[in-house]
mmCIF file of N, CA, C and O in Angstrom:
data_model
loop_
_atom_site.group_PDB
_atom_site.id
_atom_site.type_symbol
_atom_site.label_atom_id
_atom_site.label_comp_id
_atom_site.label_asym_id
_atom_site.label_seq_id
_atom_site.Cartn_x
_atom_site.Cartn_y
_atom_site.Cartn_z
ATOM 1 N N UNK I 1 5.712 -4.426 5.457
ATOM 2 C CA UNK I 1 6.639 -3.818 6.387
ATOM 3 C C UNK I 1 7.162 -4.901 7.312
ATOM 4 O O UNK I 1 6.379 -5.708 7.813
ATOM 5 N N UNK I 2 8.543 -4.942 7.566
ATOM 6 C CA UNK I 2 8.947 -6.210 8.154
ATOM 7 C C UNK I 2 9.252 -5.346 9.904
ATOM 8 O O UNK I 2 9.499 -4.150 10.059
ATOM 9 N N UNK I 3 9.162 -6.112 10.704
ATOM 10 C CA UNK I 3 9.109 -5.420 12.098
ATOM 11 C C UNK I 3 9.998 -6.480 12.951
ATOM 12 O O UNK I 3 10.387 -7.583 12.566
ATOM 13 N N UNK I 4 10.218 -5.859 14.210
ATOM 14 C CA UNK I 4 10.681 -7.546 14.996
ATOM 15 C C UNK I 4 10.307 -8.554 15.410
ATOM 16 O O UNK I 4 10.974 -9.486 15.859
ATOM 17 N N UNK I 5 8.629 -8.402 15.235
ATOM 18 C CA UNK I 5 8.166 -9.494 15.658
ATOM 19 C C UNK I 5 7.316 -10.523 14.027
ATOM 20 O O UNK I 5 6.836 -11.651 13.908
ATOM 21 N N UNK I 6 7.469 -9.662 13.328
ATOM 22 C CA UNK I 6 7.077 -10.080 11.754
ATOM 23 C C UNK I 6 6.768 -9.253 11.033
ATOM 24 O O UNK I 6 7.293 -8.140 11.076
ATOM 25 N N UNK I 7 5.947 -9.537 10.283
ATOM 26 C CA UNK I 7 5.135 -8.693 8.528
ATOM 27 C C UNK I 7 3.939 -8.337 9.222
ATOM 28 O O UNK I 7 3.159 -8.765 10.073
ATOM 29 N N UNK I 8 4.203 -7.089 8.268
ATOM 30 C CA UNK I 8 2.344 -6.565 7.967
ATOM 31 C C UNK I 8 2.425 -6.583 6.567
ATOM 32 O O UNK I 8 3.448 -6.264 5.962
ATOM 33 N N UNK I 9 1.388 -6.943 6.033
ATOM 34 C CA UNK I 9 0.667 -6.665 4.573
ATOM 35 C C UNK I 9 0.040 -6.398 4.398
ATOM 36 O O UNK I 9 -1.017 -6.843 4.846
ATOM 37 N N UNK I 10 0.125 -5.469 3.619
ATOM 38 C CA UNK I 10 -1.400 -4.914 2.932
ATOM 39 C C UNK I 10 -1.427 -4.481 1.365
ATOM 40 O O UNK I 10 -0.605 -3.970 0.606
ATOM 41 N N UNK I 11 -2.850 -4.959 1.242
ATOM 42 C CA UNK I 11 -2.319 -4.556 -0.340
ATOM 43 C C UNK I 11 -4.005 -4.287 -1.272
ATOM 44 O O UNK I 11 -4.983 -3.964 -0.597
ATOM 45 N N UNK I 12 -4.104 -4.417 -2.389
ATOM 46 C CA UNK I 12 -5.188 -3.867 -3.140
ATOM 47 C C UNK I 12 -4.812 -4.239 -4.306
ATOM 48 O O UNK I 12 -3.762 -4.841 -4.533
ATOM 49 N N UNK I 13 -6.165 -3.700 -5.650
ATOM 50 C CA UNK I 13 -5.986 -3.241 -6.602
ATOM 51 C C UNK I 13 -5.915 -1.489 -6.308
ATOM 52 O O UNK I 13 -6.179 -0.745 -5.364
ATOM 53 N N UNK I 14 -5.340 -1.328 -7.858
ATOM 54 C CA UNK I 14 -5.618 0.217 -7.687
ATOM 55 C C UNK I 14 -5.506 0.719 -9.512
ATOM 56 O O UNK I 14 -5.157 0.156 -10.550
ATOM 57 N N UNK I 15 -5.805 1.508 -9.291
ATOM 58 C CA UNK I 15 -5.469 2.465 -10.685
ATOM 59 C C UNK I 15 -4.974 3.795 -10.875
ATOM 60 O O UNK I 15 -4.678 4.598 -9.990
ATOM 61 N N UNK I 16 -4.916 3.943 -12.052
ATOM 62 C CA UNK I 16 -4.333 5.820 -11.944
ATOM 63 C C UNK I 16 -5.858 6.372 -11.654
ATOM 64 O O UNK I 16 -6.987 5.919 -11.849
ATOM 65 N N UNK I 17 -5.160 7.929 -10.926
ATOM 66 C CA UNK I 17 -6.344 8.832 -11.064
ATOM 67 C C UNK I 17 -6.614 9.517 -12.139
ATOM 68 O O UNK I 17 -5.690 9.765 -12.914
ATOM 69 N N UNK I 18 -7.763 9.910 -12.383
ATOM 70 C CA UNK I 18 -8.141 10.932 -14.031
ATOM 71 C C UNK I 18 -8.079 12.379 -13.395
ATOM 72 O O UNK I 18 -8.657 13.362 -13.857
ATOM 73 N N UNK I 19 -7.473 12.361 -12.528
ATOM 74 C CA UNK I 19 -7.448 14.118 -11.692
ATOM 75 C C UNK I 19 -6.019 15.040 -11.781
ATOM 76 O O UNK I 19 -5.638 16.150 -12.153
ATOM 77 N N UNK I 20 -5.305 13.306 -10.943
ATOM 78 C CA UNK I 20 -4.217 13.744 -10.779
ATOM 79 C C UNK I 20 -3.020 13.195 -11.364
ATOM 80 O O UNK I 20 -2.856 12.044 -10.960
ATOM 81 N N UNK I 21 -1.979 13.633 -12.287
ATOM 82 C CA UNK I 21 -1.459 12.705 -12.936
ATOM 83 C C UNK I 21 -0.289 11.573 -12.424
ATOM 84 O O UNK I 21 0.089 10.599 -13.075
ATOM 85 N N UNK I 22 0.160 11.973 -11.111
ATOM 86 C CA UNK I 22 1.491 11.123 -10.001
ATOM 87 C C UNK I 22 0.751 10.149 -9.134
ATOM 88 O O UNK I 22 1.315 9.411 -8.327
ATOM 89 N N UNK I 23 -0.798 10.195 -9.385
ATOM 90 C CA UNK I 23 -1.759 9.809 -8.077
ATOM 91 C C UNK I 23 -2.483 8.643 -8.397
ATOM 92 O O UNK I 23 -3.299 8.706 -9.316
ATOM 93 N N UNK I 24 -2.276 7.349 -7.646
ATOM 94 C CA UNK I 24 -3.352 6.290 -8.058
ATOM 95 C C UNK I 24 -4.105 5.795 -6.715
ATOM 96 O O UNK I 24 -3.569 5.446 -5.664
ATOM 97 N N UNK I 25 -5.438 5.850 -7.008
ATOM 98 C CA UNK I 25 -6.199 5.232 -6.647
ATOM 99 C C UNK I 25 -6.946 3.972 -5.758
ATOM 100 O O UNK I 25 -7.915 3.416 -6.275
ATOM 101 N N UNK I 26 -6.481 3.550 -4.444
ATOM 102 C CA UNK I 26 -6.038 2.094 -3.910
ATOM 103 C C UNK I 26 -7.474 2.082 -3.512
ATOM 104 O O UNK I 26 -8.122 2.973 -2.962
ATOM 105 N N UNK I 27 -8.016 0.329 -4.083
ATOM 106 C CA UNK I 27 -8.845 -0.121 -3.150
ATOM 107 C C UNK I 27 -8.316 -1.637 -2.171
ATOM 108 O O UNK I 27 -8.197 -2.853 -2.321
ATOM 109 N N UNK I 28 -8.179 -0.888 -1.440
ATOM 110 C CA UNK I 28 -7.220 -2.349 -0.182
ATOM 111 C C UNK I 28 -8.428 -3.044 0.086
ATOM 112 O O UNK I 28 -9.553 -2.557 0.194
ATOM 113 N N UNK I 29 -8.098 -4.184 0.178
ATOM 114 C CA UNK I 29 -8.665 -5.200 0.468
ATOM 115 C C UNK I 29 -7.942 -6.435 1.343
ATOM 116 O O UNK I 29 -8.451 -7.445 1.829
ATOM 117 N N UNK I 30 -6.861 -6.062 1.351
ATOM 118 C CA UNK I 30 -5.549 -7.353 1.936
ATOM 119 C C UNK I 30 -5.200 -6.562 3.361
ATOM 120 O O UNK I 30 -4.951 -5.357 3.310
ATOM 121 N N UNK I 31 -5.188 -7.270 4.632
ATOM 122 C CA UNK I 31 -4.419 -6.451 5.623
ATOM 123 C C UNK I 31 -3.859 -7.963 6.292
ATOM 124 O O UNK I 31 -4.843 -8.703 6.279
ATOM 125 N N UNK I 32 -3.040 -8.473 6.689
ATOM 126 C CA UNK I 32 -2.259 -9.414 7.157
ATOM 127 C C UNK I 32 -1.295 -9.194 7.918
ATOM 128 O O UNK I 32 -0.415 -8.535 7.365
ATOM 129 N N UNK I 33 -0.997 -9.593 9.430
ATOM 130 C CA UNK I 33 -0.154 -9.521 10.670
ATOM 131 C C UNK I 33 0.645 -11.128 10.177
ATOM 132 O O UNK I 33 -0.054 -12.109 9.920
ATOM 133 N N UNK I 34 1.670 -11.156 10.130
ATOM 134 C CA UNK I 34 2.745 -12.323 9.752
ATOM 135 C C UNK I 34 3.658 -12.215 11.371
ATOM 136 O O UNK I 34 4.439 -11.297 11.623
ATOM 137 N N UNK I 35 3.359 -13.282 12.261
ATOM 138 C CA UNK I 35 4.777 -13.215 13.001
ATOM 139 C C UNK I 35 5.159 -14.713 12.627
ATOM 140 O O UNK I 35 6.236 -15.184 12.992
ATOM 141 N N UNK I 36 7.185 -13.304 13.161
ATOM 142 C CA UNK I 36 7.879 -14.655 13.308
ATOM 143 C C UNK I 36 7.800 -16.444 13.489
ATOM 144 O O UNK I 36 8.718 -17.225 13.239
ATOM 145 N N UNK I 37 6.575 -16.750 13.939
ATOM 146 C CA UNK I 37 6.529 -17.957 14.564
ATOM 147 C C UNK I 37 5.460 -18.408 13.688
ATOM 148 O O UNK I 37 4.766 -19.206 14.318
ATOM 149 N N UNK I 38 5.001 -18.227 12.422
ATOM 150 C CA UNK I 38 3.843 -18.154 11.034
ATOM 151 C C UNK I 38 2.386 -18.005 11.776
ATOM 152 O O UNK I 38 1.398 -17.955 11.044
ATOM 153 N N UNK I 39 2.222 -17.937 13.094
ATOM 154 C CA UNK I 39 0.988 -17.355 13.082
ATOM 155 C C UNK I 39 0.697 -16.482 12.219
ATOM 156 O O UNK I 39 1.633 -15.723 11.964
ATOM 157 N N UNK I 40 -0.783 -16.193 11.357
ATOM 158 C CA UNK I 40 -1.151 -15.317 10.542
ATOM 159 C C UNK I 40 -2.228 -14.764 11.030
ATOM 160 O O UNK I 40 -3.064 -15.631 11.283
ATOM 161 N N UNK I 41 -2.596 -13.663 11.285
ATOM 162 C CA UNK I 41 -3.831 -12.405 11.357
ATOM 163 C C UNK I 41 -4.391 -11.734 10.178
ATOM 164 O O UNK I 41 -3.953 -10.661 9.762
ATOM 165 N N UNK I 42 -5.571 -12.516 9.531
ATOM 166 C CA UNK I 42 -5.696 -11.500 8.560
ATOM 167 C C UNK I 42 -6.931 -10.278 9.223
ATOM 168 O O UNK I 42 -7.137 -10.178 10.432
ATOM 169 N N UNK I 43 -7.247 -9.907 8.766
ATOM 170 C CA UNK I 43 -8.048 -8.480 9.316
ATOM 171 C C UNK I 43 -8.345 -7.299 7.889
ATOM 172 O O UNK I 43 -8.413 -6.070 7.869
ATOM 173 N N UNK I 44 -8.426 -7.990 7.166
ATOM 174 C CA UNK I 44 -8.638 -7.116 5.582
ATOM 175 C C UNK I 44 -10.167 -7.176 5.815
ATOM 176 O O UNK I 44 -10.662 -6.280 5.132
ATOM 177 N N UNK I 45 -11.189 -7.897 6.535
ATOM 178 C CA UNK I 45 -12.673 -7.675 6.885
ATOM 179 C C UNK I 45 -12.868 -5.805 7.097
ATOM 180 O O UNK I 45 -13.795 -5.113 6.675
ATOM 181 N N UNK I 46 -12.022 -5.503 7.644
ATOM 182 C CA UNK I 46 -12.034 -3.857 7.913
ATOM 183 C C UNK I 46 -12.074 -2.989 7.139
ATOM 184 O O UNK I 46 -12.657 -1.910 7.251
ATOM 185 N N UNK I 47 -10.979 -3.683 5.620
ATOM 186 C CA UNK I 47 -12.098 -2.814 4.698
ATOM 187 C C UNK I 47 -12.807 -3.005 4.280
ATOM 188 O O UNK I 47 -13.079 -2.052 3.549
ATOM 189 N N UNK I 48 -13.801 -4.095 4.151
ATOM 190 C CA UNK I 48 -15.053 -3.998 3.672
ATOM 191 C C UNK I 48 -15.822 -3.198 4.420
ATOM 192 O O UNK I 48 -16.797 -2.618 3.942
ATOM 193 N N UNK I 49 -15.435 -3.085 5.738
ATOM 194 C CA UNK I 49 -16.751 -2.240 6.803
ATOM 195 C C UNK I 49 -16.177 -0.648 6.072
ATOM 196 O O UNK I 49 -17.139 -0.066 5.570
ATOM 197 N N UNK I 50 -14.962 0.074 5.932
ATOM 198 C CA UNK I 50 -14.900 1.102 5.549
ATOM 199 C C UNK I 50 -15.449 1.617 4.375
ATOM 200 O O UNK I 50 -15.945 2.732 4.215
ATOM 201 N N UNK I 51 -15.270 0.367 3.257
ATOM 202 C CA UNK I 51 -16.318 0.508 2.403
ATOM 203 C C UNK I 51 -17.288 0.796 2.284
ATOM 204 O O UNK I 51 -17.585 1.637 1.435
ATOM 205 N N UNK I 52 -18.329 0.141 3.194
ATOM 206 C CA UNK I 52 -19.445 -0.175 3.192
ATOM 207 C C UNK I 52 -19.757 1.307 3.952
ATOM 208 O O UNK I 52 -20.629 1.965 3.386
ATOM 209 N N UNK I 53 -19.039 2.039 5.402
ATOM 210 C CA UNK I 53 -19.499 3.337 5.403
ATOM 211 C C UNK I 53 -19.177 4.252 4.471
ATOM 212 O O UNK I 53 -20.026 5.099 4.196
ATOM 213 N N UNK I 54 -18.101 4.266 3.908
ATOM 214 C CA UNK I 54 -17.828 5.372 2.645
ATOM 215 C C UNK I 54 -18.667 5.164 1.191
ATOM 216 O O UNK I 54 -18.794 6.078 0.377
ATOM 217 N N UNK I 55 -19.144 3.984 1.030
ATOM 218 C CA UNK I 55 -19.750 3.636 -0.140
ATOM 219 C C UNK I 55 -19.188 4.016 -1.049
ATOM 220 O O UNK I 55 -19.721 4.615 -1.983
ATOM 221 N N UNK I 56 -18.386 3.832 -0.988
ATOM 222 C CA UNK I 56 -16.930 3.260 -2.243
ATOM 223 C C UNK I 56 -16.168 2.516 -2.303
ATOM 224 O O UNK I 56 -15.951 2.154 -1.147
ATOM 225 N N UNK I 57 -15.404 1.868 -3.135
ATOM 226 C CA UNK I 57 -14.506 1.007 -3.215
ATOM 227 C C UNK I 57 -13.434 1.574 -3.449
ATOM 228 O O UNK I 57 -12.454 0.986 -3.907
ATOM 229 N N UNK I 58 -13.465 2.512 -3.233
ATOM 230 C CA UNK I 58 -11.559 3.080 -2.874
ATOM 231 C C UNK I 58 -11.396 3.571 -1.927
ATOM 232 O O UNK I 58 -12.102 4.487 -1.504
ATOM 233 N N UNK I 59 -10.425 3.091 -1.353
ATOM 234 C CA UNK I 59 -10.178 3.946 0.018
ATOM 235 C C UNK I 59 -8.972 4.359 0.851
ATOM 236 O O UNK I 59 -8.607 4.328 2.026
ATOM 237 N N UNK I 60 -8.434 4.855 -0.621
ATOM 238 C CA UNK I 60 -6.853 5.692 0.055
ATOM 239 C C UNK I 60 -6.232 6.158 -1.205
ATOM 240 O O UNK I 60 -6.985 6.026 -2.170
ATOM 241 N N UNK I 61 -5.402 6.522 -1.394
ATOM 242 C CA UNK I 61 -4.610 7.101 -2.559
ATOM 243 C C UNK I 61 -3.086 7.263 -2.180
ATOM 244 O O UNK I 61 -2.661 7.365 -1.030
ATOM 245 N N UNK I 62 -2.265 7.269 -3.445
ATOM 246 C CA UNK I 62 -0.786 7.020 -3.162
ATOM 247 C C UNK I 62 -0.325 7.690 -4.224
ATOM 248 O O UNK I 62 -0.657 7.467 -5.388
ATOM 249 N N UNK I 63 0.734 8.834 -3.713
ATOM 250 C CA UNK I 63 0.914 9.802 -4.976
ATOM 251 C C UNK I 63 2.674 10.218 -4.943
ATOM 252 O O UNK I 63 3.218 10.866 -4.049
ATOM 253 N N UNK I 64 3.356 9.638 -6.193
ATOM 254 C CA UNK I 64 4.325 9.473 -6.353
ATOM 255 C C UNK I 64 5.064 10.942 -6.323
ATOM 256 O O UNK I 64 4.639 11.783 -7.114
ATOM 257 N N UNK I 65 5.929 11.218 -5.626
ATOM 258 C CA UNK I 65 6.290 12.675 -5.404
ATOM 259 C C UNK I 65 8.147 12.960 -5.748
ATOM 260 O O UNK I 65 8.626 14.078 -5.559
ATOM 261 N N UNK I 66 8.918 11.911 -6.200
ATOM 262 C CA UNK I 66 9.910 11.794 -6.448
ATOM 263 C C UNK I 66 10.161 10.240 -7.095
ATOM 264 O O UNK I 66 10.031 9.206 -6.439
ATOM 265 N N UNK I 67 10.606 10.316 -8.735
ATOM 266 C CA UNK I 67 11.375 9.073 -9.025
ATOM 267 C C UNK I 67 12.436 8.920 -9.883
ATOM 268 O O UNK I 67 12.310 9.573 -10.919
ATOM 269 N N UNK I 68 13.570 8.185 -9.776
ATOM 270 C CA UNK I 68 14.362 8.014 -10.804
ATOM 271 C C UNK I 68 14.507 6.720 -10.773
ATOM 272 O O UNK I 68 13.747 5.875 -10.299
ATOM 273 N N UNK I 69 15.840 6.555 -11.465
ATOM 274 C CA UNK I 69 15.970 4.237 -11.704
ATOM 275 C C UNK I 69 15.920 3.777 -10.643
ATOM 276 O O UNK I 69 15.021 2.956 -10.461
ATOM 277 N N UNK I 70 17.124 4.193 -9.147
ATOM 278 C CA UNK I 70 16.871 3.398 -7.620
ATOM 279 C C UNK I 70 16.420 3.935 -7.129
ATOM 280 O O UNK I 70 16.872 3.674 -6.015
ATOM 281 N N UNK I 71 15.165 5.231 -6.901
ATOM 282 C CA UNK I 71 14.504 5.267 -6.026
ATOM 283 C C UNK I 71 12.860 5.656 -5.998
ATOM 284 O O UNK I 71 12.491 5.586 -7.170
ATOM 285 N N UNK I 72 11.973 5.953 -5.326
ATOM 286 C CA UNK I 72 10.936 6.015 -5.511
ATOM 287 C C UNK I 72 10.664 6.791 -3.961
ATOM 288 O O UNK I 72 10.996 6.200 -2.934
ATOM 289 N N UNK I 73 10.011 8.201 -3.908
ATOM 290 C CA UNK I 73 9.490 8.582 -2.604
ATOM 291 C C UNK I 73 8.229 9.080 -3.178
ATOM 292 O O UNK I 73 8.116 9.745 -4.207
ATOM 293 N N UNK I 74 6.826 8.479 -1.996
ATOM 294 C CA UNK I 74 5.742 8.882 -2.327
ATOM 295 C C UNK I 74 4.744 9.113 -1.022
ATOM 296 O O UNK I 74 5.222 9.084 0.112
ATOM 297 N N UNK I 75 3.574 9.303 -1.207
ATOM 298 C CA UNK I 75 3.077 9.621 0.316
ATOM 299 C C UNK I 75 1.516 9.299 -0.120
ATOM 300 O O UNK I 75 1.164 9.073 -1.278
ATOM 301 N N UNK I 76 0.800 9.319 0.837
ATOM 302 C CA UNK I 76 -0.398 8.491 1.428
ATOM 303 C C UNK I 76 -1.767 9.497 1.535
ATOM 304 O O UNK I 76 -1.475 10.691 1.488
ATOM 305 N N UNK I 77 -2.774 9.287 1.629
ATOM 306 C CA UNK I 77 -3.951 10.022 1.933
ATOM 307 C C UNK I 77 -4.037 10.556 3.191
ATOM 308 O O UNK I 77 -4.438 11.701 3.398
ATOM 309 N N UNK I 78 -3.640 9.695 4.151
ATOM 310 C CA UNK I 78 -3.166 9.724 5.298
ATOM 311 C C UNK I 78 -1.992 9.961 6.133
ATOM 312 O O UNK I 78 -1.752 9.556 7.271
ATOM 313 N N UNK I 79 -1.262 10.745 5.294
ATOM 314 C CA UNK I 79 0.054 11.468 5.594
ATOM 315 C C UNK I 79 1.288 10.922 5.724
ATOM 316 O O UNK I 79 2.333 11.468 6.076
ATOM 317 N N UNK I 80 1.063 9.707 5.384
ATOM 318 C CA UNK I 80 2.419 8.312 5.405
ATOM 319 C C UNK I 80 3.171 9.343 4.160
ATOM 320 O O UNK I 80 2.762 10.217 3.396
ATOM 321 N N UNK I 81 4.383 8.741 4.428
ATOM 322 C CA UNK I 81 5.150 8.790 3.655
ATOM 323 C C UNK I 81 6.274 7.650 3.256
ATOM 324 O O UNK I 81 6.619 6.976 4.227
ATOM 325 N N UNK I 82 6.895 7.318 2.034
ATOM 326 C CA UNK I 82 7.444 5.998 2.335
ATOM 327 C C UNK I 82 8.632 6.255 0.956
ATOM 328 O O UNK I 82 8.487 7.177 0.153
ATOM 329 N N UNK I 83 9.612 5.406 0.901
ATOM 330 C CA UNK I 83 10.634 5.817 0.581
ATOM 331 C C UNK I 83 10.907 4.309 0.065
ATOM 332 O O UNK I 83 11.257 3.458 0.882
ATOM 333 N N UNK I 84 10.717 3.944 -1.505
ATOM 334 C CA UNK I 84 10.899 2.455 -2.039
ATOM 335 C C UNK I 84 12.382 2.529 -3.038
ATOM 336 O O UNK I 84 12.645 3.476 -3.779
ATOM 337 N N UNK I 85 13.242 1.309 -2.857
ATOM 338 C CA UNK I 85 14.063 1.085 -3.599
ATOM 339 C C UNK I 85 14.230 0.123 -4.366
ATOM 340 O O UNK I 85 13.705 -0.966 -4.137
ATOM 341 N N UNK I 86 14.850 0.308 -5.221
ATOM 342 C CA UNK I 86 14.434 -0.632 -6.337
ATOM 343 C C UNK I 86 15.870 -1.961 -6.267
ATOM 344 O O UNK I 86 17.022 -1.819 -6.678
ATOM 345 N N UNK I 87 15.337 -3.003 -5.699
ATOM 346 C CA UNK I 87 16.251 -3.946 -6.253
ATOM 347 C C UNK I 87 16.602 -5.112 -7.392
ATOM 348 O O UNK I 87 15.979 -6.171 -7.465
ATOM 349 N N UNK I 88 17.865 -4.687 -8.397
ATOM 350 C CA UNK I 88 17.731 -5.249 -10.084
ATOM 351 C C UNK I 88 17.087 -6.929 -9.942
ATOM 352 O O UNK I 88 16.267 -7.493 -10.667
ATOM 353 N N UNK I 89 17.795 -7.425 -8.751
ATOM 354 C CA UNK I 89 17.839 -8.468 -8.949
ATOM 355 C C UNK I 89 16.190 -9.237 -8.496
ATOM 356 O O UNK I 89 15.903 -10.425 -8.643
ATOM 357 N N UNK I 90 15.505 -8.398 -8.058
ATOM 358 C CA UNK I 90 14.256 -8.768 -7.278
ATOM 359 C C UNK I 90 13.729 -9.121 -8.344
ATOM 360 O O UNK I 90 13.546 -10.327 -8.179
ATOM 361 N N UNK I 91 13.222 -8.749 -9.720
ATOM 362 C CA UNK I 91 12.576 -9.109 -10.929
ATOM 363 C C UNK I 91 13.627 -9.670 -12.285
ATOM 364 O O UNK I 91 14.631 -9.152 -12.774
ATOM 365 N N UNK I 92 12.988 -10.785 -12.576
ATOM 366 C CA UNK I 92 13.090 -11.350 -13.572
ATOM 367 C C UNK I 92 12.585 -10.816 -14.727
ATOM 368 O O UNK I 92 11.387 -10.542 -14.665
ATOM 369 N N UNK I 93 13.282 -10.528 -16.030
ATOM 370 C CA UNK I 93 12.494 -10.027 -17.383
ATOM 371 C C UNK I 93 11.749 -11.342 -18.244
ATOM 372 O O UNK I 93 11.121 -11.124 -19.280
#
Protein backbone atom coordinates (compact mmCIF):
# COMPACT_ATOMS: atom_id res chain seq x y z
CA UNK A 1 0.00 0.00 0.00
CA UNK A 2 1.68 3.20 -1.04
CA UNK A 3 0.77 6.21 1.48
CA UNK A 4 2.35 9.79 1.75
CA UNK A 5 4.85 9.12 3.72
CA UNK A 6 5.80 5.55 1.96
CA UNK A 7 5.04 1.62 1.62
CA UNK A 8 3.70 -0.89 3.74
CA UNK A 9 4.31 -4.52 2.84
CA UNK A 10 3.19 -7.36 3.66
CA UNK A 11 3.16 -10.51 2.35
CA UNK A 12 3.30 -14.55 2.85
CA UNK A 13 2.99 -17.82 1.37
CA UNK A 14 -0.42 -19.06 1.02
CA UNK A 15 -2.54 -21.70 -0.59
CA UNK A 16 -6.04 -22.59 -1.64
CA UNK A 17 -8.47 -23.67 0.96
CA UNK A 18 -9.97 -27.44 0.81
CA UNK A 19 -13.29 -25.79 2.34
CA UNK A 20 -13.77 -23.05 0.42
CA UNK A 21 -13.40 -22.85 -3.21
CA UNK A 22 -12.69 -18.50 -3.85
CA UNK A 23 -10.66 -18.75 -0.42
CA UNK A 24 -6.85 -19.07 0.16
CA UNK A 25 -5.15 -19.52 3.01
CA UNK A 26 -2.23 -16.74 4.07
CA UNK A 27 0.60 -17.46 6.27
CA UNK A 28 2.26 -13.77 6.53
CA UNK A 29 5.37 -13.63 7.52
CA UNK A 30 6.62 -10.21 5.72
CA UNK A 31 5.36 -6.84 7.37
CA UNK A 32 7.64 -3.80 6.19
CA UNK A 33 7.11 0.21 6.81
CA UNK A 34 9.12 1.77 3.55
CA UNK A 35 9.37 5.68 3.92
CA UNK A 36 9.98 8.07 1.52
CA UNK A 37 13.48 8.81 2.75
CA UNK A 38 14.44 4.49 2.49
CA UNK A 39 14.33 4.19 6.08
CA UNK A 40 12.97 0.56 6.45
CA UNK A 41 10.81 -0.97 9.50
CA UNK A 42 10.48 -4.43 9.29
CA UNK A 43 8.14 -5.82 12.08
CA UNK A 44 7.07 -9.32 10.40
CA UNK A 45 8.59 -10.66 14.16
CA UNK A 46 4.71 -10.17 15.01
CA UNK A 47 3.81 -12.88 13.21
CA UNK A 48 5.73 -15.26 14.57
CA UNK A 49 4.37 -14.19 18.15
CA UNK A 50 0.70 -14.64 16.56
CA UNK A 51 1.72 -17.82 15.52
CA UNK A 52 3.15 -18.99 18.25
CA UNK A 53 -0.29 -17.95 20.32
CA UNK A 54 -2.61 -19.43 17.68
CA UNK A 55 -0.36 -22.44 17.05
CA UNK A 56 -0.65 -22.28 13.53
CA UNK A 57 0.94 -21.15 10.69
CA UNK A 58 -1.82 -19.47 9.06
CA UNK A 59 -3.08 -16.55 10.00
CA UNK A 60 -5.61 -14.82 7.84
CA UNK A 61 -7.47 -15.73 4.74
CA UNK A 62 -8.34 -13.86 1.47
CA UNK A 63 -11.41 -14.73 -0.47
CA UNK A 64 -11.92 -13.66 -3.96
CA UNK A 65 -15.54 -12.31 -4.27
CA UNK A 66 -15.57 -10.76 -7.81
CA UNK A 67 -13.24 -11.36 -11.04
CA UNK A 68 -12.92 -10.73 -14.60
CA UNK A 69 -9.64 -9.77 -17.05
CA UNK A 70 -9.17 -5.91 -15.29
CA UNK A 71 -10.43 -6.46 -12.17
CA UNK A 72 -10.26 -8.36 -9.02
CA UNK A 73 -12.46 -7.46 -5.63
CA UNK A 74 -11.81 -9.58 -2.58
CA UNK A 75 -11.93 -9.29 1.23
CA UNK A 76 -9.99 -10.34 4.35
CA UNK A 77 -10.59 -12.39 7.61
CA UNK A 78 -10.59 -9.26 9.10
CA UNK A 79 -13.10 -7.38 7.18
CA UNK A 80 -10.64 -5.52 4.72
CA UNK A 81 -11.74 -5.30 1.64
CA UNK A 82 -9.58 -4.42 -1.42
CA UNK A 83 -10.17 -3.80 -4.97
CA UNK A 84 -6.91 -5.06 -7.43
CA UNK A 85 -6.34 -4.09 -11.04
CA UNK A 86 -4.70 -5.67 -13.36
CA UNK A 87 -1.95 -3.90 -15.27
CA UNK A 88 -0.96 -5.73 -19.04
CA UNK A 89 2.09 -4.20 -18.98
CA UNK A 90 3.24 -5.03 -15.28
CA UNK A 91 4.10 -8.82 -16.39
CA UNK A 92 6.21 -10.14 -18.85
CA UNK A 93 5.19 -13.69 -20.58
Amino acid sequence: VTLDFGRVVVGGPFRPSSNVPNRVLVAFNQATIIFNNGIEINFGFVFDIIRSIQNSTENGWLEVTYVDDDIRIGRGNKGTMFVLTRDVNAVKS
